[in-house]
Tab-separated table of C-alpha atoms in Angstrom:
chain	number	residue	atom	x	y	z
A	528	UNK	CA	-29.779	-41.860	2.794
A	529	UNK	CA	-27.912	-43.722	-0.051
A	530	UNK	CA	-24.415	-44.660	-0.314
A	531	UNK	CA	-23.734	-41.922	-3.049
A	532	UNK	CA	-25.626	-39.515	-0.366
A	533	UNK	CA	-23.408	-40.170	2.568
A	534	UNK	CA	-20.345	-40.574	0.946
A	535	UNK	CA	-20.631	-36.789	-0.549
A	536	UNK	CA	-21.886	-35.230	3.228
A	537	UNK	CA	-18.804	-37.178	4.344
A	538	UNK	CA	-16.568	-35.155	2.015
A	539	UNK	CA	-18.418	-32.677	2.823
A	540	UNK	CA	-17.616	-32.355	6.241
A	541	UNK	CA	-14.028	-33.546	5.403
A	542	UNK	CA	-13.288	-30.503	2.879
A	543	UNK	CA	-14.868	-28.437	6.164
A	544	UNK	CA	-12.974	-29.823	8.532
A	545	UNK	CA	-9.479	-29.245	6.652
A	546	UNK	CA	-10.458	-25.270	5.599
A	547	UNK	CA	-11.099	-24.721	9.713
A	548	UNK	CA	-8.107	-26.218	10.227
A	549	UNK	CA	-5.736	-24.816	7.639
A	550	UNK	CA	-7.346	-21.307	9.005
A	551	UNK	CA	-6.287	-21.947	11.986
A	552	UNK	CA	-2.773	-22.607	11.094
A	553	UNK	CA	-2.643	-19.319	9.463
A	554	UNK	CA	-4.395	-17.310	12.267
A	555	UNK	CA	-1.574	-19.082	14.482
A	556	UNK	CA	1.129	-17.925	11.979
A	557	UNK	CA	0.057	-14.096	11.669
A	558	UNK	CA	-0.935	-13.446	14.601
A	559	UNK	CA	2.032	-14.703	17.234
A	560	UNK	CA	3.405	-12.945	19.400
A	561	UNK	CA	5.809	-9.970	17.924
A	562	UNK	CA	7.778	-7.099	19.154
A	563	UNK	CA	5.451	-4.021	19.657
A	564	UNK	CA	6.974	-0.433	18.080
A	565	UNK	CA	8.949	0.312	21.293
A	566	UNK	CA	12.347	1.605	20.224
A	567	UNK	CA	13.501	4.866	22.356
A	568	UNK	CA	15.651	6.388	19.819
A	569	UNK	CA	18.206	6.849	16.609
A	570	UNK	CA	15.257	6.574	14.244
A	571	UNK	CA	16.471	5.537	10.978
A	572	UNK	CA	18.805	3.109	13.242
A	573	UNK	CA	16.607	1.611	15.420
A	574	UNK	CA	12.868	1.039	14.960
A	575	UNK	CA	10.518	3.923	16.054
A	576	UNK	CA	7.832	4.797	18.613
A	577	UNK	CA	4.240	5.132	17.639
A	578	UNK	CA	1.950	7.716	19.183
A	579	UNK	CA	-1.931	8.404	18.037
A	580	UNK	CA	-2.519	12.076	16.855
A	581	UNK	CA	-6.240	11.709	15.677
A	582	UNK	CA	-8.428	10.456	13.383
A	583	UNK	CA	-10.119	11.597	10.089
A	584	UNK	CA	-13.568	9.644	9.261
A	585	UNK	CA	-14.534	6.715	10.858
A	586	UNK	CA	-18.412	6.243	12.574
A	587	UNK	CA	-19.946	9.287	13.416
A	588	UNK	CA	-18.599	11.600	10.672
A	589	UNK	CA	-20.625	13.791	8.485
A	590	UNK	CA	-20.330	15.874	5.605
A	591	UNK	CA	-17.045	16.646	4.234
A	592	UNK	CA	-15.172	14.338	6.634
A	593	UNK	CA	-17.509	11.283	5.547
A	594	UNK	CA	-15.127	8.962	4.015
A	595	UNK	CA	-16.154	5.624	2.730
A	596	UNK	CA	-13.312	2.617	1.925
A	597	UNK	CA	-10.564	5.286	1.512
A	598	UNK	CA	-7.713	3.358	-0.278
A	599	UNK	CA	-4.693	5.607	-0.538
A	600	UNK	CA	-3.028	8.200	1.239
A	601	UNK	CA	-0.071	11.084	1.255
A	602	UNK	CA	0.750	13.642	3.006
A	603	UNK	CA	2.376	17.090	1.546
A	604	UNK	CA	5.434	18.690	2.279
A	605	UNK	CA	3.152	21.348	4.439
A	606	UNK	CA	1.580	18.537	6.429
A	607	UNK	CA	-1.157	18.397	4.130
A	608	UNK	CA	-3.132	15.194	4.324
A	609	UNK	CA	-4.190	13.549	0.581
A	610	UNK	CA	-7.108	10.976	0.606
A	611	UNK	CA	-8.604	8.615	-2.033
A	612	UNK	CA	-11.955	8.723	-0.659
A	613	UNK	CA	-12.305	5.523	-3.355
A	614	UNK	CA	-15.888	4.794	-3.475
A	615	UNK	CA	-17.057	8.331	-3.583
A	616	UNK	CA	-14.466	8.614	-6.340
A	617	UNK	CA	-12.650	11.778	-4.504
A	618	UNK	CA	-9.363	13.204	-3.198
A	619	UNK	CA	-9.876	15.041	-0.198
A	620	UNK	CA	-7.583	17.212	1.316
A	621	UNK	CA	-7.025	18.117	5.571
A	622	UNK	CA	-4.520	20.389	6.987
A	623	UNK	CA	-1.875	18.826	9.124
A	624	UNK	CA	-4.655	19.133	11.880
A	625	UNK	CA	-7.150	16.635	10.228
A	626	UNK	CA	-9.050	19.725	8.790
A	627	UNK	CA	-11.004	19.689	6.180
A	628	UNK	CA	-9.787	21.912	3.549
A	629	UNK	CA	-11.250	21.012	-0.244
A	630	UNK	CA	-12.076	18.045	-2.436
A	631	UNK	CA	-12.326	17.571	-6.307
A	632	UNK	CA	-13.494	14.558	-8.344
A	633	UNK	CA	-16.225	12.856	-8.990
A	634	UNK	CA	-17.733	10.326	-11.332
A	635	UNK	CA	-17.189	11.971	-14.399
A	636	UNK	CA	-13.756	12.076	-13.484
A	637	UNK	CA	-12.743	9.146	-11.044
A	638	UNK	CA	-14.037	5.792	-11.127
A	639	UNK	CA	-12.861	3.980	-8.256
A	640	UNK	CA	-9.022	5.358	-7.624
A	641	UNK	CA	-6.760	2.818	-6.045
A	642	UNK	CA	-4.019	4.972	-5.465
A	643	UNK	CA	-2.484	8.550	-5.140
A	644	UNK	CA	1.238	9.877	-4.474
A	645	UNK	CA	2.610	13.349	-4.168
A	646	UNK	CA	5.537	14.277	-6.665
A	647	UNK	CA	7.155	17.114	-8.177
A	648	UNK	CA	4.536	18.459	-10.046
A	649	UNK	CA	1.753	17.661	-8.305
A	650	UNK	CA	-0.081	14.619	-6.948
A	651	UNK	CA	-0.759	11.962	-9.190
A	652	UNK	CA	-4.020	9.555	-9.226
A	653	UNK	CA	-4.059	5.783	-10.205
A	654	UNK	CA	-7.421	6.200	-12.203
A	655	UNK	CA	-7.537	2.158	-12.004
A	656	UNK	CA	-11.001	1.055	-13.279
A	657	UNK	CA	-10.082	3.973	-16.374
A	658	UNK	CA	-6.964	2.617	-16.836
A	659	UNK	CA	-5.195	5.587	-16.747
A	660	UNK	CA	-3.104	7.951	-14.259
A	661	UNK	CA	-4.137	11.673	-13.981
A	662	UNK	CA	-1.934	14.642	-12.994
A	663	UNK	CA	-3.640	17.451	-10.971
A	664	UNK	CA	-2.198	20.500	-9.118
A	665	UNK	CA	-1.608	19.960	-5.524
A	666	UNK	CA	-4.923	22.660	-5.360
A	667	UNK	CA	-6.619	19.398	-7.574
A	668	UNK	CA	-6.976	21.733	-10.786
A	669	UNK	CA	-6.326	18.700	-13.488
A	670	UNK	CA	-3.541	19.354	-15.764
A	671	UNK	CA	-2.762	16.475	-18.008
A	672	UNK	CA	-3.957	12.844	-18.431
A	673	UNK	CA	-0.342	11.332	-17.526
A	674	UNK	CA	0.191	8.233	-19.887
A	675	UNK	CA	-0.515	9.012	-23.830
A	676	UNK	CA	-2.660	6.866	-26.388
A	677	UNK	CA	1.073	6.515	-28.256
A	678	UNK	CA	2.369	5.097	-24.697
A	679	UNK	CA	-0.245	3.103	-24.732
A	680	UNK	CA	0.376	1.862	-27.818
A	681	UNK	CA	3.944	0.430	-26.513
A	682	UNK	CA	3.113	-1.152	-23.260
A	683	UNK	CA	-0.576	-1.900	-23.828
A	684	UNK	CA	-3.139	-2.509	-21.656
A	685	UNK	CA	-2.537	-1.258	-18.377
A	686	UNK	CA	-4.343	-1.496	-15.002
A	687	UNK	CA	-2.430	1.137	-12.329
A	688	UNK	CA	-2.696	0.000	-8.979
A	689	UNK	CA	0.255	1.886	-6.695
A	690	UNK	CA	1.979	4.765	-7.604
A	691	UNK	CA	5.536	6.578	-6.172
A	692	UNK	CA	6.803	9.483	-7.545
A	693	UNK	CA	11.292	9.599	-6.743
A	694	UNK	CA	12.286	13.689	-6.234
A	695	UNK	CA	13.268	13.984	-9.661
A	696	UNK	CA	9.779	13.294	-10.938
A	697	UNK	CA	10.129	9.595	-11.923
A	698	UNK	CA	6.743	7.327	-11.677
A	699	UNK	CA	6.753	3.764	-10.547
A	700	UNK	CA	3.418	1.962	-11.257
A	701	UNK	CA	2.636	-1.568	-10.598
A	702	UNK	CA	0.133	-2.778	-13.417
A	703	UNK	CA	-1.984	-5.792	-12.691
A	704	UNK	CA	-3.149	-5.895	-15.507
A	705	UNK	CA	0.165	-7.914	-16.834
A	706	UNK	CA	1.839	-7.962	-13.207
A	707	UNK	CA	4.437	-5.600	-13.703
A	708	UNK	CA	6.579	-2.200	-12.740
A	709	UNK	CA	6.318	0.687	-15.201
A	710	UNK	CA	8.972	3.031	-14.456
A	711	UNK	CA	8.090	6.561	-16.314
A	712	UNK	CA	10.325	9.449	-17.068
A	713	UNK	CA	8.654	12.846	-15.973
A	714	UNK	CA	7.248	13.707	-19.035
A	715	UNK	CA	5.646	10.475	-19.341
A	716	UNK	CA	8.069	8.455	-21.197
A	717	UNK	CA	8.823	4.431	-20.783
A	718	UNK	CA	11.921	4.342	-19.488
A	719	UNK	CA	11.344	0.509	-18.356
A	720	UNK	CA	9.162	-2.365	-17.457
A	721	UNK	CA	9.641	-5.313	-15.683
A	722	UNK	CA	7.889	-8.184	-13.920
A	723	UNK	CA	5.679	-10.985	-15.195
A	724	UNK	CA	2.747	-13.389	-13.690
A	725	UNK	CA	4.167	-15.797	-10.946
A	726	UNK	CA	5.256	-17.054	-7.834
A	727	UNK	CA	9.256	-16.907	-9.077
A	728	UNK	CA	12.023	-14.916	-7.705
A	729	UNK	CA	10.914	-11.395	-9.874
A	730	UNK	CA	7.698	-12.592	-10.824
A	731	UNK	CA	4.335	-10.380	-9.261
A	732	UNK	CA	1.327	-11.196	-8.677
A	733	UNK	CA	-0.857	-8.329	-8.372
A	734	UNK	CA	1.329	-5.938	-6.137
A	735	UNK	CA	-0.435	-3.379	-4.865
A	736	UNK	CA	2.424	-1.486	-3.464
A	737	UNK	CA	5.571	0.249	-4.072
A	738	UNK	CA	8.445	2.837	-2.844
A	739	UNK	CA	11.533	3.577	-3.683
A	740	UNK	CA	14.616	4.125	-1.104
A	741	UNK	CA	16.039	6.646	-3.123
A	742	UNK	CA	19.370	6.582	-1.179
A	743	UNK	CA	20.030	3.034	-1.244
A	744	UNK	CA	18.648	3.113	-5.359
A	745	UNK	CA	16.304	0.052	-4.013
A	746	UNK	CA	12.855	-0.604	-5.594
A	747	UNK	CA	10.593	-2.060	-2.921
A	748	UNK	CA	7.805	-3.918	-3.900
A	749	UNK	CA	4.510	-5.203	-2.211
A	750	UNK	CA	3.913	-8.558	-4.294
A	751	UNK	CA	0.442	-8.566	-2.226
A	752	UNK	CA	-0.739	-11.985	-3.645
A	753	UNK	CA	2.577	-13.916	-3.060
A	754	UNK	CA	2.924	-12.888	0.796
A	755	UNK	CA	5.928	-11.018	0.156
A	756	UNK	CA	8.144	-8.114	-0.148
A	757	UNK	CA	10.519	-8.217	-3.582
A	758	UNK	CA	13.451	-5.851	-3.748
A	759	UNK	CA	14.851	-4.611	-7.343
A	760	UNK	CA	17.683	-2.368	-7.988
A	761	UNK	CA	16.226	1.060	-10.521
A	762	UNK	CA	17.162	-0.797	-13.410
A	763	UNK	CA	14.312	-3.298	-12.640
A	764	UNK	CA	16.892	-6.357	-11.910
A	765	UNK	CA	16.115	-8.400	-8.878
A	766	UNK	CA	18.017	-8.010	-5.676
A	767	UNK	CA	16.156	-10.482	-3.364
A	768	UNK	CA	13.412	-10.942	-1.361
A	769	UNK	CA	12.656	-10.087	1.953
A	770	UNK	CA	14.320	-12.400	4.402
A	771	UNK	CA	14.747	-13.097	8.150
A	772	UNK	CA	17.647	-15.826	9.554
A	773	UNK	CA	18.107	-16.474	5.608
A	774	UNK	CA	14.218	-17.539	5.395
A	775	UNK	CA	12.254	-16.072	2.886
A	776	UNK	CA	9.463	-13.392	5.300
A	777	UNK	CA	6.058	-13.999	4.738
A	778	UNK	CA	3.688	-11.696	4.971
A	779	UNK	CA	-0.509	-11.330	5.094
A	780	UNK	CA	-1.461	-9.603	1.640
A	781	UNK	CA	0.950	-6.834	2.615
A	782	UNK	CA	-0.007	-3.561	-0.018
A	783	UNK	CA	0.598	0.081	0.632
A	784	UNK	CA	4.336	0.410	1.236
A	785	UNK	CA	6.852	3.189	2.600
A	786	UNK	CA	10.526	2.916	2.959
A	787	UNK	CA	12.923	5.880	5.546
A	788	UNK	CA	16.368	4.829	5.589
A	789	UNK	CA	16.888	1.733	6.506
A	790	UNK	CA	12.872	1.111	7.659
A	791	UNK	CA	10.423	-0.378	5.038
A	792	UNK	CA	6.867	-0.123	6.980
A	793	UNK	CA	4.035	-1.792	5.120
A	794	UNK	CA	0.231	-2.456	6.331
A	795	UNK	CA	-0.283	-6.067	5.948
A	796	UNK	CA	-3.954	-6.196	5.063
A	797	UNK	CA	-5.235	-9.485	6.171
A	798	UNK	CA	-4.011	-8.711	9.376
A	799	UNK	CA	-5.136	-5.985	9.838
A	800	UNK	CA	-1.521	-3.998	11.346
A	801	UNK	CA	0.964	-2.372	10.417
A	802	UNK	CA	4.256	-4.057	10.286
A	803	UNK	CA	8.188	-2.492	9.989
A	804	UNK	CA	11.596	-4.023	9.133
A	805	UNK	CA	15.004	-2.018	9.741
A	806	UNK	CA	17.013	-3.353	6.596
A	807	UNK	CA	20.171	-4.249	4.967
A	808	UNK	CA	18.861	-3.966	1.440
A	809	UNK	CA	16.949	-7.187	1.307
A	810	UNK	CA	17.992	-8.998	4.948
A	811	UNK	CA	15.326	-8.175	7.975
A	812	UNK	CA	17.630	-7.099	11.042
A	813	UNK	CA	14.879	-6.266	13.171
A	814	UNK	CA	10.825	-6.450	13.264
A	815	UNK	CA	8.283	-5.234	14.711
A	816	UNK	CA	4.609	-4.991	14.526
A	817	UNK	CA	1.208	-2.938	15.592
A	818	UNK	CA	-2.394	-3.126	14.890
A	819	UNK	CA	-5.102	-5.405	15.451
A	820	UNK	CA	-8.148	-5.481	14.233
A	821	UNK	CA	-10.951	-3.591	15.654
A	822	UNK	CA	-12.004	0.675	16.304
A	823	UNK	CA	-10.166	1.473	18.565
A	824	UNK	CA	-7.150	4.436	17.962
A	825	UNK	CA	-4.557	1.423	17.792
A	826	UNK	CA	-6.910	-1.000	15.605
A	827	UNK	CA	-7.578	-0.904	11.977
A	828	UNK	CA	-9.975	-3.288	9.600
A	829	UNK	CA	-7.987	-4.122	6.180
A	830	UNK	CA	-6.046	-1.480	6.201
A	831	UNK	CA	-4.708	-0.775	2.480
A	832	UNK	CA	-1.893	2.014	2.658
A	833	UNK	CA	0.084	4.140	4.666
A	834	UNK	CA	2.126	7.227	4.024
A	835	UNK	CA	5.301	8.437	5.526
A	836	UNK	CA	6.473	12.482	5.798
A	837	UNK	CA	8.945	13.377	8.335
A	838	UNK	CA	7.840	11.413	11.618
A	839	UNK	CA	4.019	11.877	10.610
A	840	UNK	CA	2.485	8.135	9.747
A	841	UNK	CA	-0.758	8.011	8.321
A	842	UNK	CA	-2.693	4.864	7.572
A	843	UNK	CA	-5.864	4.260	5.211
A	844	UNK	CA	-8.186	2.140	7.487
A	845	UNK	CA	-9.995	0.668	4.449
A	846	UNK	CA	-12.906	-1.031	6.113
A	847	UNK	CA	-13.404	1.333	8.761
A	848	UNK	CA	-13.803	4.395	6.990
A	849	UNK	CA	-11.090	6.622	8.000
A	850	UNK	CA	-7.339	7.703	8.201
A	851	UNK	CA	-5.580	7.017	10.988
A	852	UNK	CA	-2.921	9.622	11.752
A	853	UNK	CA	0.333	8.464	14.169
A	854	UNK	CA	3.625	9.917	15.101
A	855	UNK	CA	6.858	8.524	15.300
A	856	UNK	CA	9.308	9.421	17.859
C-alpha cells in the first residue's frame, strides 16, 4: 500500500467515523425522553389524550383500501376521511368508519399529489409535479384548474407543496419552487406572497406544511428543511419562531401541520411521531410527544401529514402505507 493509498483509507475511515458519530448525536437529540400525550382534560388548555380508532391501508390490504405512500390527509365536516393515495395518483374517500366509499384520479389527471385540504368549495389538490392546484367537488367531480395562466404570469413558476384553505375560502400554499407562501383570494386572486430561500428569521426552505389559527390571525409554518416551526401574522410579516425557555425549538423535518386553539400538532418526519405544543403565539408552554417508529397502532414510518376535525386525528403513515386514525379526549 503506498503513502497516497493509506493516507486516503485513513480519511476514509475518519469521514466514517465522524458521520456515525454526528448520527448519533442527533438520534440522542430526537429521541430523549419526552412527555407522552397524557393530559386528562380542558382540551384547548391543556394538551390532549390520544386513543387508536383504526387503521386504513397498511400490509394486508387489498383492492380499494390498497394505499401506497399516501402523503396528505383531511377529514370532512361529516367525518369523511380524504386521502392522497400519492403514487397511485388518487384521492380516496372513507366514511368516518374507515369505509371505503369512492376514488377519482388518475394519471391523466394527477401526477404525484403532495397535498390536499378541504375548503369552502370543495377540496383542493396540490397537483405538485403539474405545477398546478385543482378544485374538485367534495363528490371529486373537477370543477376548475385553481391558479390561471395570467396568475401565472405574476408569480411565475410555482411548485405547490401544502395547502390550507381559512373558512372564508382563502388558500395558503407553500411553493418550493422559490420557497415561499402564496396567499390566494377565493376566486384565485394574489392577494400576497412572502418568503425567500434561507436559513434567516422569515426565510423557508422547502416547507412542506402550513395552517392557519384563524382566531389568533397566526400563519403557522412547517419550514421542514430548517428544523423549525415559523410563525407570521396574515399579512405575511414575521412574528417569531417557535421557542421553548427563549431557545429557538428544533425539530426533525417536521411537515404536515394543524393548529386548535392554542395546540399546533405537527408529524415530525424523521422521527417518525407526532409531536404537539400548547402556545402563546410563538412561545412553547408545554410539549409533548408520540410515535415511534415501527407497525404497530402507536408507530408510524415517515409520517408526512396529519389532519385535525373536532377531536378526530388522522395521520398519513407515508412509508407504511396507511392512515392512521386517533382520538383525542
Amino acid at each position: 500500500m503506498t503513502d497516497r493509498q493509506r493516507q486516503l483509507k485513513i480519511s476514509l475511515l475518519l469521514a466514517v467515523g465522524i458521520t456515525i458519530v454526528c448520527g448519533f448525536i442527533t438520534w440522542l437529540i430526537f429521541n430523549k425522553s419526552e412527555q407522552t400525550f397524557s393530559s386528562p382534560s380542558g382540551f384547548g388548555q391543556r394538551l390532549p389524550e390520544v386513543a387508536y380508532k383504526f387503521t386504513i391501508g397498511g400490509d394486508g390490504s387489498t383492492g380499494p383500501y390498497k394505499l401506497s405512500e399516501p402523503m396528505a390527509v383531511d377529514v370532512a365536516d361529516n367525518g369523511d376521511i380524504y386521502v392522497a393515495d400519492t403514487l397511485n395518483n388518487q384521492i380516496k374517500i372513507f366514511d368516518k368508519e374507515g369505509k371505503f366509499k369512492k376514488s377519482f384520479g388518475g394519471r391523466e389527471l394527477f401526477y404525484l399529489p403532495s397535498d390536499l385540504v378541504i375548503g369552502p368549495e370543495g377540496i383542493f389538490v396540490a397537483d405538485s409535479k403539474n405545477s398546478r392546484i385543482q378544485l374538485f367537488s367534495l363528490e371529486g367531480d373537477f370543477r376548475k384548474t385553481f391558479v390561471s395562466p395570467e396568475i401565472g404570469r405574476q408569480i411565475g413558476a410555482m411548485i405547490p407543496v401544502a395547502l390550507y384553505c381559512s373558512s372564508d375560502g382563502t388558500l395558503y400554499v407553500t411553493d418550493v419552487f422559490y420557497q415561499r407562501v402564496i396567499i390566494f383570494d377565493p376566486k384565485g386572486q394574489v392577494v400576497k406572497y412572502f418568503g425567500m430561500p434561507g436559513s434567516r428569521e422569515g426565510n423557508l426552505l422547502y416547507p412542506n406544511g402550513i395552517t392557519v389559527n384563524e382566531k389568533k390571525k397566526l400563519i403557522y409554518v412547517a419550514d421542514s428543511n430548517n428544523g423549525r416551526i415559523q410563525v407570521f401574522d396574515l399579512n405575511g410579516q414575521f412574528k417569531g419562531i417557535l421557542k421553548e425557555d427563549g431557545r429557538v425549538l428544533f425539530l426533525n423535518m417536521p411537515r404536515g401541520i394543524v393548529t386548535f386553539d392554542d395546540i399546533v400538532f405537527t408529524v415530525e418526519t424523521f422521527s417518525h411521531r407526532v409531536s404537539a405544543f400548547r402556545t402563546d403565539g410563538a412561545n412553547v408552554l408545554e410539549k409533548a410527544v408520540f410515535g415511534s417508529r415501527g407497525l404497530g397502532d402507536d408507530q408510524m414510518n415517515f409520517p408526512n401529514d396529519i389532519a385535525l376535525k373536532g377531536n378526530v386525528l388522522c395521520v398519513a403513515d407515508r412509508a407504511n402505507d396507511r392512515v392512521l386514525v386517533y382520538e383525542l379526549k
